[in-house]
Amino acid sequence: MTEWAWGQADVQEALREAHRLEDDADTSALKQPFFDTVAAWLKGSRFRDIAAISGLELDDFLGVHARVISYVLQTVIEQGVALLAKLLEGQGRALAPAVLAFPEHLRFGVPTSAARVLLAVGGVRHRSAAVELGNALRNSGEERETLLPLARASLRAYPTEWKSRLGALVYETTLQDLSSAIGDEREEQTE
């Protein structure tokens, strides 16, 4: 998908703008750093680490991320997946679930479905916490009702390990986020 997206005019134009290149400048030298950047984003890497991978200063990388990855690339990928799904539907075939989920993974910069659920609908506000928890719970399915209690239970059962991985502030905030989300669910169920 990213190889196909690379060839799209919108992506090329956005890259030129983000890198402050002339309108007709060759972007071939940006291809591998761009692919490496997208791969790091999808792995859930932190912005400072992705900036280093991209070879850009953090401020410059944030501009590339905001304009190219979070907007143009995501839009092009969503459109490509929708077109591919229609094409396959016309042939009586279905698109693989992983391909259907790819735009959402790109949107949130997470490597697992569990991380996407925790971040997108689970109330976890720190992407790094969603990524770490999602990796730990990767085989636990995609149901919010299952993932949130499992994530909170893991944080409570192994506080020393989680604080080491996330940092004390992110650990505490994530535990509060999950407790609030689970508490809100219980209130809704009793109404």
PDB file of C-alpha atoms in Angstrom, residues 4-142:
ATOM      1  CA  TRP A   4       1.377   2.402  -4.333  1.00  0.00           C
ATOM      2  CA  ALA A   5       0.769   5.556  -2.282  1.00  0.00           C
ATOM      3  CA  TRP A   6       4.323   6.750  -2.983  1.00  0.00           C
ATOM      4  CA  GLY A   7       3.452   7.073  -6.659  1.00  0.00           C
ATOM      5  CA  GLN A   8       0.376   9.209  -6.043  1.00  0.00           C
ATOM      6  CA  ALA A   9       0.649  12.880  -7.017  1.00  0.00           C
ATOM      7  CA  ASP A  10      -0.843  14.088  -3.711  1.00  0.00           C
ATOM      8  CA  VAL A  11       1.840  12.299  -1.699  1.00  0.00           C
ATOM      9  CA  GLN A  12       4.622  13.605  -3.922  1.00  0.00           C
ATOM     10  CA  GLU A  13       3.300  17.170  -3.686  1.00  0.00           C
ATOM     11  CA  ALA A  14       2.948  16.955   0.098  1.00  0.00           C
ATOM     12  CA  LEU A  15       6.507  15.647   0.429  1.00  0.00           C
ATOM     13  CA  ARG A  16       7.859  18.488  -1.676  1.00  0.00           C
ATOM     14  CA  GLU A  17       5.977  21.040   0.418  1.00  0.00           C
ATOM     15  CA  ALA A  18       6.988  19.472   3.739  1.00  0.00           C
ATOM     16  CA  HIS A  19      10.650  19.285   2.697  1.00  0.00           C
ATOM     17  CA  ARG A  20      10.514  22.775   1.153  1.00  0.00           C
ATOM     18  CA  LEU A  21      11.480  21.557  -2.324  1.00  0.00           C
ATOM     19  CA  GLU A  22      10.706  23.131  -5.684  1.00  0.00           C
ATOM     20  CA  ASP A  23       7.472  22.034  -7.387  1.00  0.00           C
ATOM     21  CA  ASP A  24       9.289  19.893  -9.938  1.00  0.00           C
ATOM     22  CA  ALA A  25      12.069  18.569  -7.657  1.00  0.00           C
ATOM     23  CA  ASP A  26      12.912  14.872  -7.802  1.00  0.00           C
ATOM     24  CA  THR A  27      11.791  13.093  -4.619  1.00  0.00           C
ATOM     25  CA  SER A  28      13.530   9.762  -5.199  1.00  0.00           C
ATOM     26  CA  ALA A  29      16.094  10.494  -2.462  1.00  0.00           C
ATOM     27  CA  LEU A  30      13.205  10.844   0.011  1.00  0.00           C
ATOM     28  CA  LYS A  31      11.673   7.450  -0.762  1.00  0.00           C
ATOM     29  CA  GLN A  32      13.583   5.185   1.622  1.00  0.00           C
ATOM     30  CA  PRO A  33      13.611   7.678   4.522  1.00  0.00           C
ATOM     31  CA  PHE A  34       9.872   8.149   3.969  1.00  0.00           C
ATOM     32  CA  PHE A  35       9.213   4.383   4.019  1.00  0.00           C
ATOM     33  CA  ASP A  36      11.399   4.019   7.118  1.00  0.00           C
ATOM     34  CA  THR A  37       9.503   6.868   8.780  1.00  0.00           C
ATOM     35  CA  VAL A  38       6.107   5.323   8.017  1.00  0.00           C
ATOM     36  CA  ALA A  39       7.315   1.920   9.248  1.00  0.00           C
ATOM     37  CA  ALA A  40       8.563   3.451  12.509  1.00  0.00           C
ATOM     38  CA  TRP A  41       5.251   5.290  12.970  1.00  0.00           C
ATOM     39  CA  LEU A  42       3.343   2.034  12.464  1.00  0.00           C
ATOM     40  CA  LYS A  43       5.607   0.242  14.956  1.00  0.00           C
ATOM     41  CA  GLY A  44       4.551   2.799  17.544  1.00  0.00           C
ATOM     42  CA  SER A  45       7.955   4.472  17.849  1.00  0.00           C
ATOM     43  CA  ARG A  46       8.150   7.783  19.675  1.00  0.00           C
ATOM     44  CA  PHE A  47       8.379  11.008  17.703  1.00  0.00           C
ATOM     45  CA  ARG A  48      11.976  11.716  18.720  1.00  0.00           C
ATOM     46  CA  ASP A  49      13.019   8.258  17.533  1.00  0.00           C
ATOM     47  CA  ILE A  50      11.131   8.584  14.251  1.00  0.00           C
ATOM     48  CA  ALA A  51      12.747  11.973  13.657  1.00  0.00           C
ATOM     49  CA  ALA A  52      16.167  10.356  14.021  1.00  0.00           C
ATOM     50  CA  ILE A  53      15.164   7.571  11.607  1.00  0.00           C
ATOM     51  CA  SER A  54      13.889  10.124   9.102  1.00  0.00           C
ATOM     52  CA  GLY A  55      17.100  12.141   9.314  1.00  0.00           C
ATOM     53  CA  LEU A  56      15.153  15.283  10.205  1.00  0.00           C
ATOM     54  CA  GLU A  57      15.210  17.595  13.179  1.00  0.00           C
ATOM     55  CA  LEU A  58      12.218  16.972  15.437  1.00  0.00           C
ATOM     56  CA  ASP A  59      10.428  20.185  14.406  1.00  0.00           C
ATOM     57  CA  ASP A  60      10.889  19.400  10.721  1.00  0.00           C
ATOM     58  CA  PHE A  61       9.745  15.829  11.234  1.00  0.00           C
ATOM     59  CA  LEU A  62       6.599  17.005  13.027  1.00  0.00           C
ATOM     60  CA  GLY A  63       5.757  19.070   9.957  1.00  0.00           C
ATOM     61  CA  VAL A  64       6.257  16.046   7.695  1.00  0.00           C
ATOM     62  CA  HIS A  65       4.186  13.923  10.032  1.00  0.00           C
ATOM     63  CA  ALA A  66       1.322  16.401  10.285  1.00  0.00           C
ATOM     64  CA  ARG A  67       1.115  17.182   6.585  1.00  0.00           C
ATOM     65  CA  VAL A  68       2.262  14.028   4.835  1.00  0.00           C
ATOM     66  CA  ILE A  69       1.605  11.044   7.115  1.00  0.00           C
ATOM     67  CA  SER A  70      -1.360  12.160   9.195  1.00  0.00           C
ATOM     68  CA  TYR A  71      -3.229  13.826   6.402  1.00  0.00           C
ATOM     69  CA  VAL A  72      -2.227  13.114   2.804  1.00  0.00           C
ATOM     70  CA  LEU A  73      -0.890   9.560   3.132  1.00  0.00           C
ATOM     71  CA  GLN A  74      -3.729   8.518   5.401  1.00  0.00           C
ATOM     72  CA  THR A  75      -6.316   9.935   2.982  1.00  0.00           C
ATOM     73  CA  VAL A  76      -4.701   8.276  -0.039  1.00  0.00           C
ATOM     74  CA  ILE A  77      -4.467   4.925   1.783  1.00  0.00           C
ATOM     75  CA  GLU A  78      -8.113   5.121   2.915  1.00  0.00           C
ATOM     76  CA  GLN A  79      -9.203   5.834  -0.648  1.00  0.00           C
ATOM     77  CA  GLY A  80      -7.017   3.034  -2.013  1.00  0.00           C
ATOM     78  CA  VAL A  81      -8.387   0.502   0.461  1.00  0.00           C
ATOM     79  CA  ALA A  82     -11.973   1.543  -0.339  1.00  0.00           C
ATOM     80  CA  LEU A  83     -11.344   1.195  -4.081  1.00  0.00           C
ATOM     81  CA  LEU A  84      -9.643  -2.162  -3.626  1.00  0.00           C
ATOM     82  CA  ALA A  85     -12.533  -3.392  -1.465  1.00  0.00           C
ATOM     83  CA  LYS A  86     -15.043  -2.357  -4.168  1.00  0.00           C
ATOM     84  CA  LEU A  87     -13.000  -4.042  -6.883  1.00  0.00           C
ATOM     85  CA  LEU A  88     -12.792  -7.297  -4.945  1.00  0.00           C
ATOM     86  CA  GLU A  89     -16.456  -7.082  -3.975  1.00  0.00           C
ATOM     87  CA  GLY A  90     -17.311  -6.881  -7.667  1.00  0.00           C
ATOM     88  CA  GLN A  91     -15.368 -10.124  -8.145  1.00  0.00           C
ATOM     89  CA  GLY A  92     -17.170 -11.806  -5.261  1.00  0.00           C
ATOM     90  CA  ARG A  93     -14.075 -11.685  -3.056  1.00  0.00           C
ATOM     91  CA  ALA A  94     -13.400  -9.929   0.232  1.00  0.00           C
ATOM     92  CA  LEU A  95     -10.481  -7.822   1.330  1.00  0.00           C
ATOM     93  CA  ALA A  96      -8.326  -9.280   4.108  1.00  0.00           C
ATOM     94  CA  PRO A  97      -9.146  -7.889   7.573  1.00  0.00           C
ATOM     95  CA  ALA A  98      -5.536  -6.716   7.997  1.00  0.00           C
ATOM     96  CA  VAL A  99      -5.819  -4.546   4.891  1.00  0.00           C
ATOM     97  CA  LEU A 100      -9.138  -3.131   6.069  1.00  0.00           C
ATOM     98  CA  ALA A 101      -7.553  -2.234   9.422  1.00  0.00           C
ATOM     99  CA  PHE A 102      -4.419  -0.673   7.894  1.00  0.00           C
ATOM    100  CA  PRO A 103      -5.833   2.883   7.571  1.00  0.00           C
ATOM    101  CA  GLU A 104      -6.706   2.915  11.276  1.00  0.00           C
ATOM    102  CA  HIS A 105      -3.256   1.637  12.244  1.00  0.00           C
ATOM    103  CA  LEU A 106      -1.791   4.404  10.096  1.00  0.00           C
ATOM    104  CA  ARG A 107      -4.084   6.994  11.679  1.00  0.00           C
ATOM    105  CA  PHE A 108      -3.080   6.124  15.226  1.00  0.00           C
ATOM    106  CA  GLY A 109       0.482   4.903  14.646  1.00  0.00           C
ATOM    107  CA  VAL A 110       0.041   1.582  16.392  1.00  0.00           C
ATOM    108  CA  PRO A 111       1.277  -1.907  15.487  1.00  0.00           C
ATOM    109  CA  THR A 112      -1.535  -4.034  16.943  1.00  0.00           C
ATOM    110  CA  SER A 113      -5.313  -4.084  16.927  1.00  0.00           C
ATOM    111  CA  ALA A 114      -5.282  -4.101  20.730  1.00  0.00           C
ATOM    112  CA  ALA A 115      -3.237  -0.882  20.772  1.00  0.00           C
ATOM    113  CA  ARG A 116      -5.610   0.711  18.266  1.00  0.00           C
ATOM    114  CA  VAL A 117      -8.625  -0.171  20.388  1.00  0.00           C
ATOM    115  CA  LEU A 118      -6.991   1.065  23.596  1.00  0.00           C
ATOM    116  CA  LEU A 119      -6.023   4.373  21.982  1.00  0.00           C
ATOM    117  CA  ALA A 120      -8.975   4.979  19.679  1.00  0.00           C
ATOM    118  CA  VAL A 121     -11.907   3.824  21.780  1.00  0.00           C
ATOM    119  CA  GLY A 122     -10.423   2.718  25.063  1.00  0.00           C
ATOM    120  CA  GLY A 123      -9.733   6.103  26.537  1.00  0.00           C
ATOM    121  CA  VAL A 124      -5.958   5.695  26.832  1.00  0.00           C
ATOM    122  CA  ARG A 125      -4.543   9.117  26.024  1.00  0.00           C
ATOM    123  CA  HIS A 126      -0.844   8.225  25.745  1.00  0.00           C
ATOM    124  CA  ARG A 127       0.060   6.545  22.483  1.00  0.00           C
ATOM    125  CA  SER A 128       3.168   5.008  24.035  1.00  0.00           C
ATOM    126  CA  ALA A 129       1.055   3.330  26.723  1.00  0.00           C
ATOM    127  CA  ALA A 130      -1.438   2.046  24.148  1.00  0.00           C
ATOM    128  CA  VAL A 131       1.421   0.621  22.082  1.00  0.00           C
ATOM    129  CA  GLU A 132       3.095  -1.114  25.033  1.00  0.00           C
ATOM    130  CA  LEU A 133      -0.165  -2.478  26.412  1.00  0.00           C
ATOM    131  CA  GLY A 134      -1.309  -3.470  22.930  1.00  0.00           C
ATOM    132  CA  ASN A 135       1.909  -5.402  22.363  1.00  0.00           C
ATOM    133  CA  ALA A 136       1.479  -7.156  25.705  1.00  0.00           C
ATOM    134  CA  LEU A 137      -2.184  -7.970  24.943  1.00  0.00           C
ATOM    135  CA  ARG A 138      -1.815  -8.594  21.211  1.00  0.00           C
ATOM    136  CA  ASN A 139      -3.558 -11.979  21.351  1.00  0.00           C
ATOM    137  CA  SER A 140      -6.474 -10.802  23.480  1.00  0.00           C
ATOM    138  CA  GLY A 141      -8.808  -9.817  20.648  1.00  0.00           C
ATOM    139  CA  GLU A 142     -10.266  -6.471  19.696  1.00  0.00           C
TER     140      GLU A 142
END
